[in-house]
Short mmCIF file of N, CA and C in Angstrom, two decimals:
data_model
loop_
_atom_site.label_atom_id
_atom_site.label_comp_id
_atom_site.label_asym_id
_atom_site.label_seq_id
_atom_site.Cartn_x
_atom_site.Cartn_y
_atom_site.Cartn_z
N UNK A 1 98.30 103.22 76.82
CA UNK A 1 98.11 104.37 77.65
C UNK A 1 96.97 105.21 77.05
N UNK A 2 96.21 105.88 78.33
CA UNK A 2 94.88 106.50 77.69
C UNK A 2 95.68 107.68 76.92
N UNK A 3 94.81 107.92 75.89
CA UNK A 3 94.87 109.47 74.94
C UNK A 3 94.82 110.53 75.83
N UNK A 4 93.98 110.77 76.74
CA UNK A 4 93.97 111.91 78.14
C UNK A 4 95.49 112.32 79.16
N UNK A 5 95.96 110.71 79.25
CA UNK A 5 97.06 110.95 79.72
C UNK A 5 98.23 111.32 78.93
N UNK A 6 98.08 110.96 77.89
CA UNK A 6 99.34 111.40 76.77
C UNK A 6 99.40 113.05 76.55
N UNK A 7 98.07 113.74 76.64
CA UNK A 7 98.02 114.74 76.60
C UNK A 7 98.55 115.56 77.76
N UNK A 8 98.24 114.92 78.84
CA UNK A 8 98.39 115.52 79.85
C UNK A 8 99.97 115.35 80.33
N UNK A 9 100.66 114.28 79.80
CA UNK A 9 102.49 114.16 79.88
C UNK A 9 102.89 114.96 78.83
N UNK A 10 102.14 115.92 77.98
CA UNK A 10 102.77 116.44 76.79
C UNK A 10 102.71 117.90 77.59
N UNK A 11 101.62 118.47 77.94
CA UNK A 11 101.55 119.37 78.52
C UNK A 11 101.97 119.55 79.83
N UNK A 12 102.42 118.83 80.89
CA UNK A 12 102.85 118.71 82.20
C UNK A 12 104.13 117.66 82.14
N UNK A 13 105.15 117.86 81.55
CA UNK A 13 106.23 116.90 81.67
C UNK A 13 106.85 116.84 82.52
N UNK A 14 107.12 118.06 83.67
CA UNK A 14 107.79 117.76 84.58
C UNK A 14 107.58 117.77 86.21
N UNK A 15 106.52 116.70 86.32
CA UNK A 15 105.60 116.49 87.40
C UNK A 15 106.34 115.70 88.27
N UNK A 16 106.65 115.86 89.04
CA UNK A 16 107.68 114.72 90.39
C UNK A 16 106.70 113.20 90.15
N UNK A 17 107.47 112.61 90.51
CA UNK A 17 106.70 111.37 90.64
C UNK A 17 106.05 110.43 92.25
N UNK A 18 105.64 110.13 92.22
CA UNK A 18 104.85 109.70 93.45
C UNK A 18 105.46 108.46 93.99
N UNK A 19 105.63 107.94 94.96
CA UNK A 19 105.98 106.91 95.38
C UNK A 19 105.32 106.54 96.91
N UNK A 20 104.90 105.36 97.31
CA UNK A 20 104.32 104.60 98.43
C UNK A 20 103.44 104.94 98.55
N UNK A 21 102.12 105.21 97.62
CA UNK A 21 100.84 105.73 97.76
C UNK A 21 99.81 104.65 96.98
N UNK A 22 100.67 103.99 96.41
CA UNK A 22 99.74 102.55 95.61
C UNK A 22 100.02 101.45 95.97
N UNK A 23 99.06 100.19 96.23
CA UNK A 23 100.10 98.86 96.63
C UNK A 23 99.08 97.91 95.34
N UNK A 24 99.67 96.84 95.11
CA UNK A 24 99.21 95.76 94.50
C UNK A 24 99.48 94.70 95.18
N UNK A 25 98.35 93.81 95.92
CA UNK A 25 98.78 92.87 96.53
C UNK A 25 98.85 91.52 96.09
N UNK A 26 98.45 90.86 96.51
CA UNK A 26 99.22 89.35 95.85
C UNK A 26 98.03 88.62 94.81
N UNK A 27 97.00 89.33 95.13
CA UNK A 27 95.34 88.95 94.86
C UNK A 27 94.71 89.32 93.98
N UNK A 28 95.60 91.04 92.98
CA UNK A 28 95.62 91.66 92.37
C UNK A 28 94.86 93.05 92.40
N UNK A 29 94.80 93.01 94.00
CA UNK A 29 93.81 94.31 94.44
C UNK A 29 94.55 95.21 94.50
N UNK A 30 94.25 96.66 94.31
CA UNK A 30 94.54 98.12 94.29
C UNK A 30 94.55 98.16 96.07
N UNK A 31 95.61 99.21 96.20
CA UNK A 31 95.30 99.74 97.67
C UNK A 31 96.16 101.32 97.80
N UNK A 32 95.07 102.24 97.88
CA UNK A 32 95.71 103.34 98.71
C UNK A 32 96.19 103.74 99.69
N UNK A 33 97.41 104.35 99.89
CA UNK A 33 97.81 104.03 101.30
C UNK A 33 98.68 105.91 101.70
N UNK A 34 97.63 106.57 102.47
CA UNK A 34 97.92 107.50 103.01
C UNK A 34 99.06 107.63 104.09
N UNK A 35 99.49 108.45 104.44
CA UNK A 35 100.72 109.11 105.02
C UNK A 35 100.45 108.04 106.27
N UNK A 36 99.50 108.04 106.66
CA UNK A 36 99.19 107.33 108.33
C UNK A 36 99.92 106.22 107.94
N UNK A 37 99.14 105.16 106.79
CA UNK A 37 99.52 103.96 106.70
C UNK A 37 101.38 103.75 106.69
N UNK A 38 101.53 104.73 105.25
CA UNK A 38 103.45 104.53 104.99
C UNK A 38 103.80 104.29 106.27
N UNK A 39 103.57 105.52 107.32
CA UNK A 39 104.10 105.67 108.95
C UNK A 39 103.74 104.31 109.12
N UNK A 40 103.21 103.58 109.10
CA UNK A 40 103.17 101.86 109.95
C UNK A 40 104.06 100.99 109.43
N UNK A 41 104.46 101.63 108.14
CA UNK A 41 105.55 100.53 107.70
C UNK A 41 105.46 100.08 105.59
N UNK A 42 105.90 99.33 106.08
CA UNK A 42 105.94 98.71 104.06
C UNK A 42 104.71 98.23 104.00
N UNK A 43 104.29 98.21 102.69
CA UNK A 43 103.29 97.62 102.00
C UNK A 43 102.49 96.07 102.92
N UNK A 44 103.77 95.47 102.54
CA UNK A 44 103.53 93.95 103.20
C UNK A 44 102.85 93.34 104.33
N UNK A 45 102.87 95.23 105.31
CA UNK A 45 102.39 94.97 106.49
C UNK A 45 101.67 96.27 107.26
N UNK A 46 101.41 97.20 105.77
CA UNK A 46 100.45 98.00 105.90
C UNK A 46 99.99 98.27 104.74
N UNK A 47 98.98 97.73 104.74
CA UNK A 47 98.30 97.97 103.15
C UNK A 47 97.80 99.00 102.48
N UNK A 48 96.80 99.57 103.35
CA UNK A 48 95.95 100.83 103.22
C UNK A 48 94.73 100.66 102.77
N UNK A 49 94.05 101.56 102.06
CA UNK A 49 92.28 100.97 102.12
C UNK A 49 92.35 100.62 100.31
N UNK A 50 91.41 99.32 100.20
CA UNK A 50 91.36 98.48 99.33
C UNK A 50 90.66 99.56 97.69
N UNK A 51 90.85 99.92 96.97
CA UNK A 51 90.31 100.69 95.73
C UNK A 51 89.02 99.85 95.59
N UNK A 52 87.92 100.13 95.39
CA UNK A 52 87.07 99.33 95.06
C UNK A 52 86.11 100.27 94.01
N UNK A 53 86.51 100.96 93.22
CA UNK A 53 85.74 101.78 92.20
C UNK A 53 86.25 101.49 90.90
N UNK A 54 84.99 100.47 90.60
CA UNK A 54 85.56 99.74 89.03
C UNK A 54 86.23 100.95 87.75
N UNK A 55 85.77 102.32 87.62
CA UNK A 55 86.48 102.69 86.53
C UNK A 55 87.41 103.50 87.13
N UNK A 56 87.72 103.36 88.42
CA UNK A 56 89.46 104.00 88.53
C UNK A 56 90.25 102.72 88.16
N UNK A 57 90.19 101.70 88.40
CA UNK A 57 90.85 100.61 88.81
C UNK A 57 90.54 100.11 87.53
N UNK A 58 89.84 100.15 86.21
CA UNK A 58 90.39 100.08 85.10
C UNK A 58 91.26 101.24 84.46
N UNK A 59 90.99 102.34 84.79
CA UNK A 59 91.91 103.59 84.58
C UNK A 59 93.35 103.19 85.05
N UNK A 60 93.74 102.73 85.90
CA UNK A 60 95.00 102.10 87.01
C UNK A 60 95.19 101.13 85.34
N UNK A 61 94.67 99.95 85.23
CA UNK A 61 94.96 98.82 84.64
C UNK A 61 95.49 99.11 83.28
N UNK A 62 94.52 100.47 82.52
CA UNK A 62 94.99 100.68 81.33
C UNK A 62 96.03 101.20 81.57
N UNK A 63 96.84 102.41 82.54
CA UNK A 63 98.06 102.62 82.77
C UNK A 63 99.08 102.14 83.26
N UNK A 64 99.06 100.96 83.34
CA UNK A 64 99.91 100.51 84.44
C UNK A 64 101.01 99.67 83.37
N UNK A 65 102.49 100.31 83.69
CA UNK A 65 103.69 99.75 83.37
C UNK A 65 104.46 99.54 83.83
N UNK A 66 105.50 99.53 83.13
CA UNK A 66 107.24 99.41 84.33
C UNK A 66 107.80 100.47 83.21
N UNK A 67 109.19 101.09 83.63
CA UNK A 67 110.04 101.49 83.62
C UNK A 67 111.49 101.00 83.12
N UNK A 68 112.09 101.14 83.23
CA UNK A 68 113.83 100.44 82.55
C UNK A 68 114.34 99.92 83.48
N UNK A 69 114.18 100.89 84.96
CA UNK A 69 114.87 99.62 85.82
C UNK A 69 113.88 98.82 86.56
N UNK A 70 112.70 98.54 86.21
CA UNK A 70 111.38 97.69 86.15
C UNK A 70 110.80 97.68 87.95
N UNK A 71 110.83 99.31 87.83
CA UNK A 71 109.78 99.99 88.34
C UNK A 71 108.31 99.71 88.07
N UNK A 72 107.22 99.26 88.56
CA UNK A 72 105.85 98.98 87.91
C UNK A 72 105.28 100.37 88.42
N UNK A 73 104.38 101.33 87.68
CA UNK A 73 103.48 102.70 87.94
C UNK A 73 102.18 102.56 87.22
N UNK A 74 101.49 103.60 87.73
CA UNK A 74 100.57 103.70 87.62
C UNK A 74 100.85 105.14 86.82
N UNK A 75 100.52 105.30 85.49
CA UNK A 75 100.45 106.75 84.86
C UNK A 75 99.10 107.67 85.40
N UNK A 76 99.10 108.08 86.05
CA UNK A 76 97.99 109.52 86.39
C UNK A 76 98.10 110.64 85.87
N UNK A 77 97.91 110.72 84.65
CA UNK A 77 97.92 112.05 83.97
C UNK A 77 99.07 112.47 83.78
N UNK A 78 99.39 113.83 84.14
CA UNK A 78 101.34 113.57 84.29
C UNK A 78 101.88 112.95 85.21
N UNK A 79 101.25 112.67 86.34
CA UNK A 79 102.17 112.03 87.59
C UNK A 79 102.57 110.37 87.43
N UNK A 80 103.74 110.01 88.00
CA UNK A 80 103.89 108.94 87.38
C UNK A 80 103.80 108.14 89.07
N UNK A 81 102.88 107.65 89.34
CA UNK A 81 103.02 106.97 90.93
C UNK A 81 102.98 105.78 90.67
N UNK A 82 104.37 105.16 91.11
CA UNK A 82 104.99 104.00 91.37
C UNK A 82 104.10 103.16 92.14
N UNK A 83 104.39 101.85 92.09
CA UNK A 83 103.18 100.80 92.72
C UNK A 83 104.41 100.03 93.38
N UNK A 84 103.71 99.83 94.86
CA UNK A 84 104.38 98.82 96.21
C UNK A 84 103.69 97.32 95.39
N UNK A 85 104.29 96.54 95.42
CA UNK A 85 104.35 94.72 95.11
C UNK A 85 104.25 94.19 96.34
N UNK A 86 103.21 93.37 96.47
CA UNK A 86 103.65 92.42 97.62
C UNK A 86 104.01 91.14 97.18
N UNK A 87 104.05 90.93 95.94
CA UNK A 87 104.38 89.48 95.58
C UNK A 87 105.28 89.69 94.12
N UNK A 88 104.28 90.27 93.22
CA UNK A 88 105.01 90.36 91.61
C UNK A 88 104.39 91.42 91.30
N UNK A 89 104.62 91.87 89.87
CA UNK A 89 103.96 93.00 89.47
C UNK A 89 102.83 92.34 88.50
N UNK A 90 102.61 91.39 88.46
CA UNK A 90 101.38 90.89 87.65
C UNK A 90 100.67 89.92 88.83
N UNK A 91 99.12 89.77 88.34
CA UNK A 91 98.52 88.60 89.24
C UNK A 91 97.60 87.81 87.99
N UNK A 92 98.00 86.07 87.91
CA UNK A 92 97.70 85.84 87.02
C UNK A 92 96.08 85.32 87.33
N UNK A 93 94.77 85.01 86.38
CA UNK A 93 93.75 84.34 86.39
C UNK A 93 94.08 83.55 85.61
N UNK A 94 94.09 81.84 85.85
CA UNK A 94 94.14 80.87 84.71
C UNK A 94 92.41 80.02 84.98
N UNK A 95 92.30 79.99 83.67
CA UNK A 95 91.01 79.01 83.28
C UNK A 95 91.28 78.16 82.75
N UNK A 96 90.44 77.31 82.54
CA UNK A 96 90.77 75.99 81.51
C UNK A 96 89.45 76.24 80.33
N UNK A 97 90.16 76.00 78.93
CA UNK A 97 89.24 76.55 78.04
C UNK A 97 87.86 75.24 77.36
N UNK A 98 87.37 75.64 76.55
CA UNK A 98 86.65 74.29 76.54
C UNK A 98 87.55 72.88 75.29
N UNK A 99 88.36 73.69 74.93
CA UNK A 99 89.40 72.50 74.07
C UNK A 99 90.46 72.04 74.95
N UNK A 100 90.24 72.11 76.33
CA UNK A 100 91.52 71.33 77.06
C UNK A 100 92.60 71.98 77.88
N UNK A 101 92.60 73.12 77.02
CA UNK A 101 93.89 74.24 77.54
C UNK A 101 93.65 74.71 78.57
N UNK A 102 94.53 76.02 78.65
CA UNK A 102 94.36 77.07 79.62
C UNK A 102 94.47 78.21 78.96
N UNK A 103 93.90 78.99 79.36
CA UNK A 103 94.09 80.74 79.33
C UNK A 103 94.36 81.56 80.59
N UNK A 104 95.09 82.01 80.42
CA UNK A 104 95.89 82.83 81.34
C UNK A 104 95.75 84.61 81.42
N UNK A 105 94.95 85.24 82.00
CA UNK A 105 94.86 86.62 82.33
C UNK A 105 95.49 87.33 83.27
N UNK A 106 95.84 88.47 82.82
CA UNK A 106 96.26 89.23 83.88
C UNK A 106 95.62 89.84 84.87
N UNK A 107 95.67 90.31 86.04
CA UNK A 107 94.69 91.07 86.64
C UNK A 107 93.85 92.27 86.09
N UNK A 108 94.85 92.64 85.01
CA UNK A 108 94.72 94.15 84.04
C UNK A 108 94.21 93.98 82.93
N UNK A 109 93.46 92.22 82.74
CA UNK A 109 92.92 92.10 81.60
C UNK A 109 93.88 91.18 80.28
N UNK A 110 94.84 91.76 80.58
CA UNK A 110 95.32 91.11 79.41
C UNK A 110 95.38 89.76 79.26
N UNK A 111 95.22 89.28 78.33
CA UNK A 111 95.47 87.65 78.16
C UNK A 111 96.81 87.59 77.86
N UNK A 112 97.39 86.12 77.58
CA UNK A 112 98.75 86.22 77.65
C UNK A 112 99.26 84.23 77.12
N UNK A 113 100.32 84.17 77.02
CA UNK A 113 100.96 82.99 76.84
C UNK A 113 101.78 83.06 77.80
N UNK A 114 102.12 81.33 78.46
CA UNK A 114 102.78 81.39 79.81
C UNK A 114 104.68 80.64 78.88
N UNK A 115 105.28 81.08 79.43
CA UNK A 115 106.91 81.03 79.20
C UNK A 115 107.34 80.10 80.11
N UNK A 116 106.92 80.01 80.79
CA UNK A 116 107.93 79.22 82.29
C UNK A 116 106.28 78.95 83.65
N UNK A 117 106.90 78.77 84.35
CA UNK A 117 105.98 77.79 85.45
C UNK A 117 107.29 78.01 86.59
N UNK A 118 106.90 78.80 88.04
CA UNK A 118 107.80 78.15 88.82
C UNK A 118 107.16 78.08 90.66
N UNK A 119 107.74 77.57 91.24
CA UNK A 119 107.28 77.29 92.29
C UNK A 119 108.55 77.79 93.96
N UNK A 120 107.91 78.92 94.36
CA UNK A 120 108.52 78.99 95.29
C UNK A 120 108.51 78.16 96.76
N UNK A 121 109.54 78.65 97.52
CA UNK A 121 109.58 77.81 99.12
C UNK A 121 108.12 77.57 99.89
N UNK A 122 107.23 78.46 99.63
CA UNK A 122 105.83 78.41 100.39
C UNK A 122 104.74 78.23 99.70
N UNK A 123 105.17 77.37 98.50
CA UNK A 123 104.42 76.89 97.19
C UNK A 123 103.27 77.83 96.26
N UNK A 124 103.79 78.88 96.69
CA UNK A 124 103.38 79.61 95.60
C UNK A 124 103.57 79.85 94.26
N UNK A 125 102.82 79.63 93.22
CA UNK A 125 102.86 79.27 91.93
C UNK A 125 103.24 80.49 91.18
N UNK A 126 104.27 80.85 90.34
CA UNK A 126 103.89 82.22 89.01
C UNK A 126 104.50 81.64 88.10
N UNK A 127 104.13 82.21 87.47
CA UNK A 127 103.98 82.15 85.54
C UNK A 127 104.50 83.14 84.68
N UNK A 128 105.92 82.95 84.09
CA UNK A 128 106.20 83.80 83.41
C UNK A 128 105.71 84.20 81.86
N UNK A 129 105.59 84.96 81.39
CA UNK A 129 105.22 85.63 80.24
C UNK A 129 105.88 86.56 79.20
N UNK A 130 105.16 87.08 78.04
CA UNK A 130 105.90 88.43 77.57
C UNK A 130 105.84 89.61 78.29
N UNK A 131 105.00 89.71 78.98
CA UNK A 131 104.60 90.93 80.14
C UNK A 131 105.28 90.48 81.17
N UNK A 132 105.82 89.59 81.45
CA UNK A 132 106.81 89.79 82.54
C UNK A 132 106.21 88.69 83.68
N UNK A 133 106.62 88.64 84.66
CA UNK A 133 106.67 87.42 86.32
C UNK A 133 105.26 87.78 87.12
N UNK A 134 104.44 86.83 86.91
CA UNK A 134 103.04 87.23 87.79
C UNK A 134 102.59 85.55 88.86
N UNK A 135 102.30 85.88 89.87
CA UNK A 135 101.81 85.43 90.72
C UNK A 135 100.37 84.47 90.48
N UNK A 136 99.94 83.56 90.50
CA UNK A 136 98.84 82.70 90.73
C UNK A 136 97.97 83.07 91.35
N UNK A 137 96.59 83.67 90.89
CA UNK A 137 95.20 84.23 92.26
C UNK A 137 95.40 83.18 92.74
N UNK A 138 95.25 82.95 94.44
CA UNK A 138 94.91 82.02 94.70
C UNK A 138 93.67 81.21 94.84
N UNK A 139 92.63 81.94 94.41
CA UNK A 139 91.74 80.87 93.59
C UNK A 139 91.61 80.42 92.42
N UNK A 140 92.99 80.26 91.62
CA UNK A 140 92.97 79.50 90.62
C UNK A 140 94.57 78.41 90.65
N UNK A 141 94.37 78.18 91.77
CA UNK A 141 96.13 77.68 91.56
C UNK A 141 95.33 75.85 91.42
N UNK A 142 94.36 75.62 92.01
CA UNK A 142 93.92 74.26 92.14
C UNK A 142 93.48 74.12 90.14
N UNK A 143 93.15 75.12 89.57
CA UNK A 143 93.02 75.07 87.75
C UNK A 143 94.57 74.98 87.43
N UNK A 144 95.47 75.98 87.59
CA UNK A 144 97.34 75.91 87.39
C UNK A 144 97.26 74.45 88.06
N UNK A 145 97.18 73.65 88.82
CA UNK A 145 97.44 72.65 89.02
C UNK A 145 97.14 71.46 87.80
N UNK A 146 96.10 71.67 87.10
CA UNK A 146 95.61 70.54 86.47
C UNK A 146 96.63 70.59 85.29
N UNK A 147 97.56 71.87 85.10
CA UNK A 147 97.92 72.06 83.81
C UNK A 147 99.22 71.61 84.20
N UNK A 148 99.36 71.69 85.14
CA UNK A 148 100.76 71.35 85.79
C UNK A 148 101.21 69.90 85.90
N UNK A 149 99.96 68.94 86.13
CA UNK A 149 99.78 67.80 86.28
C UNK A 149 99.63 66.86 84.87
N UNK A 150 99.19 67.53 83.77
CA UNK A 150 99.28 67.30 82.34
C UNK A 150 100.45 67.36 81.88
N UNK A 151 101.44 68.45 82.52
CA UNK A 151 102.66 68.30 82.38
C UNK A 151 102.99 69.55 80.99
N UNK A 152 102.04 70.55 80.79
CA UNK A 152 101.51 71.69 80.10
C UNK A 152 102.96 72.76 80.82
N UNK A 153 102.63 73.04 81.91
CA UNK A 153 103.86 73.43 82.58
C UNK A 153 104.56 72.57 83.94
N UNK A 154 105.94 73.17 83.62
CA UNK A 154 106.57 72.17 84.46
C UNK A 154 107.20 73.37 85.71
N UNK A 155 107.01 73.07 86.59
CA UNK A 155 107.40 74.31 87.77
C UNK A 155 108.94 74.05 88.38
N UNK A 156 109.71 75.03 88.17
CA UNK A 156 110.98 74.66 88.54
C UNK A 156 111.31 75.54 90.18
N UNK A 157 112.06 75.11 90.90
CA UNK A 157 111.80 75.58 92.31
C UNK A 157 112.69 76.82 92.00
N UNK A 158 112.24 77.51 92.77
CA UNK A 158 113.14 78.98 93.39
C UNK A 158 112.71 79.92 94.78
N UNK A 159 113.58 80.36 95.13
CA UNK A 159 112.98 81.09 96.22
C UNK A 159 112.85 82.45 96.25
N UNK A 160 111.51 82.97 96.70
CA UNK A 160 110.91 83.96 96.21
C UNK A 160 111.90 85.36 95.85
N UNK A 161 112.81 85.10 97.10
CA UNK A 161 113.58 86.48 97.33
C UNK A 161 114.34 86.66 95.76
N UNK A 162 114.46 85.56 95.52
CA UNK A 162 115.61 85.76 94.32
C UNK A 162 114.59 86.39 92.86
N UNK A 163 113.46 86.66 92.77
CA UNK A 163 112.59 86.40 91.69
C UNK A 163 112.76 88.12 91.17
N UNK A 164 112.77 88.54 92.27
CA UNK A 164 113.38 90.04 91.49
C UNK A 164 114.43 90.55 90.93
N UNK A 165 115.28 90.02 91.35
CA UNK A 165 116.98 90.25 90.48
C UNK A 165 116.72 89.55 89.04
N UNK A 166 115.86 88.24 89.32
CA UNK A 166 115.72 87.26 88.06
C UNK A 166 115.28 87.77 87.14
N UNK A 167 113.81 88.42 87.56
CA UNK A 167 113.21 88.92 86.40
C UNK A 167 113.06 90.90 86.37
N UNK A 168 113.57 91.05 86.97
CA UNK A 168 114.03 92.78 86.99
C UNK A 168 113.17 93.64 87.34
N UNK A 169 112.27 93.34 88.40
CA UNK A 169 111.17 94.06 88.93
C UNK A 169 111.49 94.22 90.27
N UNK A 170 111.29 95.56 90.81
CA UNK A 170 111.32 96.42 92.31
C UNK A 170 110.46 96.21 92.90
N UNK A 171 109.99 95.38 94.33
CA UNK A 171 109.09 95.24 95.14
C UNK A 171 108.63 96.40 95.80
N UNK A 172 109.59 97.27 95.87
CA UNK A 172 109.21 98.76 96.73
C UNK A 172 109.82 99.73 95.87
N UNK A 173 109.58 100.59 95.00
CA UNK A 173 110.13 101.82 94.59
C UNK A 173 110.06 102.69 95.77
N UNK A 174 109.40 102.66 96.65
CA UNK A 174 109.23 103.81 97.30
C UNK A 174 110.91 103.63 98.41
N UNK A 175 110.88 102.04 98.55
CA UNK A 175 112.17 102.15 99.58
C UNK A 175 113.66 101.97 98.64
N UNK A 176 113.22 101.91 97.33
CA UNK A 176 114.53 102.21 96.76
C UNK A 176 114.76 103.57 96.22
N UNK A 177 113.27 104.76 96.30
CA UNK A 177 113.69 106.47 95.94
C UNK A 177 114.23 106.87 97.23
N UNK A 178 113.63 106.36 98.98
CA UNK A 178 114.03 106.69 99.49
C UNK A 178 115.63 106.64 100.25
N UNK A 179 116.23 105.50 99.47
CA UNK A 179 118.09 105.02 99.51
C UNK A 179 118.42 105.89 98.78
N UNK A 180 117.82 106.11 97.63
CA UNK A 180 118.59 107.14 96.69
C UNK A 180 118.32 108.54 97.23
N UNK A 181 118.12 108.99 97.55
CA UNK A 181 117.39 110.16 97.94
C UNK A 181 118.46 110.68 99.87
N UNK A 182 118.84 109.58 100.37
CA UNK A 182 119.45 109.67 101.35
C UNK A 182 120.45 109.75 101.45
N UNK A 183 121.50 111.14 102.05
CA UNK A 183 122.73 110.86 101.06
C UNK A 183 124.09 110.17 102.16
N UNK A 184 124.62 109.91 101.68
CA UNK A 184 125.83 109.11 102.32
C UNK A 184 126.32 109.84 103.60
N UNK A 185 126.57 109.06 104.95
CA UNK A 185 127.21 110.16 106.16
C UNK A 185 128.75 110.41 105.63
N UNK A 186 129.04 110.98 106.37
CA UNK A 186 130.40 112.12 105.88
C UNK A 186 131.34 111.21 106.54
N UNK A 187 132.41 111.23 105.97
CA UNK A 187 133.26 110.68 106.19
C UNK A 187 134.28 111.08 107.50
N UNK A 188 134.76 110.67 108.22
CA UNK A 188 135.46 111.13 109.43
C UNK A 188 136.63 110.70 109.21
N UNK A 189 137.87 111.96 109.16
CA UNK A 189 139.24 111.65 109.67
C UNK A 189 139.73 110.73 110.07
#
C-alpha cells in the first residue's frame, strides 16, 4: 500500500466505504461505473466506462486487496471502494520463459507461482496461487495450454459458480452490502 494512503487512513479512519463503483473484468480491465450504469444492473451486464489512465490504474494495482471475508478493494486514500468481479479477483498473464517454463503475472504486476490449474464448464482456465484464484487473459490460454500439455499443470474440472465459496472471494460486494443493509420484513401474527 502507497505511503500517501497510509497517511491518509491514519488521518481519515472513518470514511464509509464505497461499493459498485469499480468493476474488474475478466481481461483484467478497470471499469467505472456511475449511478446510470449500477441502475442497468450488475457488473456482468453493465460495465461502465473502461479506466484507461496508466497511473491511476497502477495507483488501483498498488492498492488493491481483499479483506477477511475476501472482499477485493481498491484503497483510495481513506475510502475503501470495493471492486465488482466478473470472473475472479485476479487475471493471470502466463509466458513461457526462455528455459522451458512459465511465468505467471498478475494483472497488478505481480509475478507469482501457480498451486493448482483448473478448468471450468465453458473451459475457462484459472490458476491458483499464494495471492489467491485468478482467471487466464484470454490471450494467453493457447501459452497455459502448452504447460498444461507438458503436464506442468494438471486442470481439474469445476464449475465456475462453486469457485467462490472454494476459494473465499465475493463476486459483488456491492450486492452483498446491499442484503446486509436491507433489513428483514416484519413479521405478521
Amino acid at each position: 500500500m502507497d505511503d500517501i494512503v497510509k497517511q491518509a487512513l491514519a488521518k481519515w479512519p472513518n470514511v464509509p466505504h464505497c461499493y459498485g463503483w469499480l468493476g474488474l473484468d475478466a481481461r483484467g480491465n478497470w471499469y467505472m461505473r456511475d449511478d446510470r450504469t449500477q441502475a442497468m444492473g450488475p457488473f456482468r451486464s453493465a460495465k461502465g466506462s473502461m479506466l484507461r489512465h496508466d497511473k491511476l490504474i497502477d495507483f488501483i494495482h498498488r492498492n488493491y486487496e481483499h479483506d477477511d471475508e475476501g472482499q477485493w478493494f481498491f484503497q483510495n486514500g481513506p475510502q475503501r471502494v470495493y471492486v465488482e468481479l466478473e470472473a475472479s479477483p485476479l487475471v493471470w498473464r502466463v509466458a513461457e520463459d526462455e528455459g522451458g517454463g512459465f511465468t505467471v503475472t498478475a494483472h497488478t504486476g505481480k509475478a507469482t507461482e501457480v498451486s493448482g490449474c483448473l478448468l471450468d464448464e465453458d473451459g475457462r482456465l484459472y490458476l491458483v496461487s499464494p495471492f489467491g484464484l485468478g482467471l487466464v487473459h484470454t490471450q494467453d490460454v493457447g501459452i497455459a495450454a502448452e504447460a498444461v500439455e507438458r503436464g506442468l499443470w494438471i486442470p481439474e474440472a469445476v464449475q465456475a459458480s462453486e469457485l467462490p465459496g472454494r476459494f473465499g472471494h465475493v463476486l459483488s460486494p456491492a450486492e452483498r452490502h446491499a442484503e446486509a443493509a436491507t433489513p428483514a420484513p416484519a413479521a405478521h401474527p
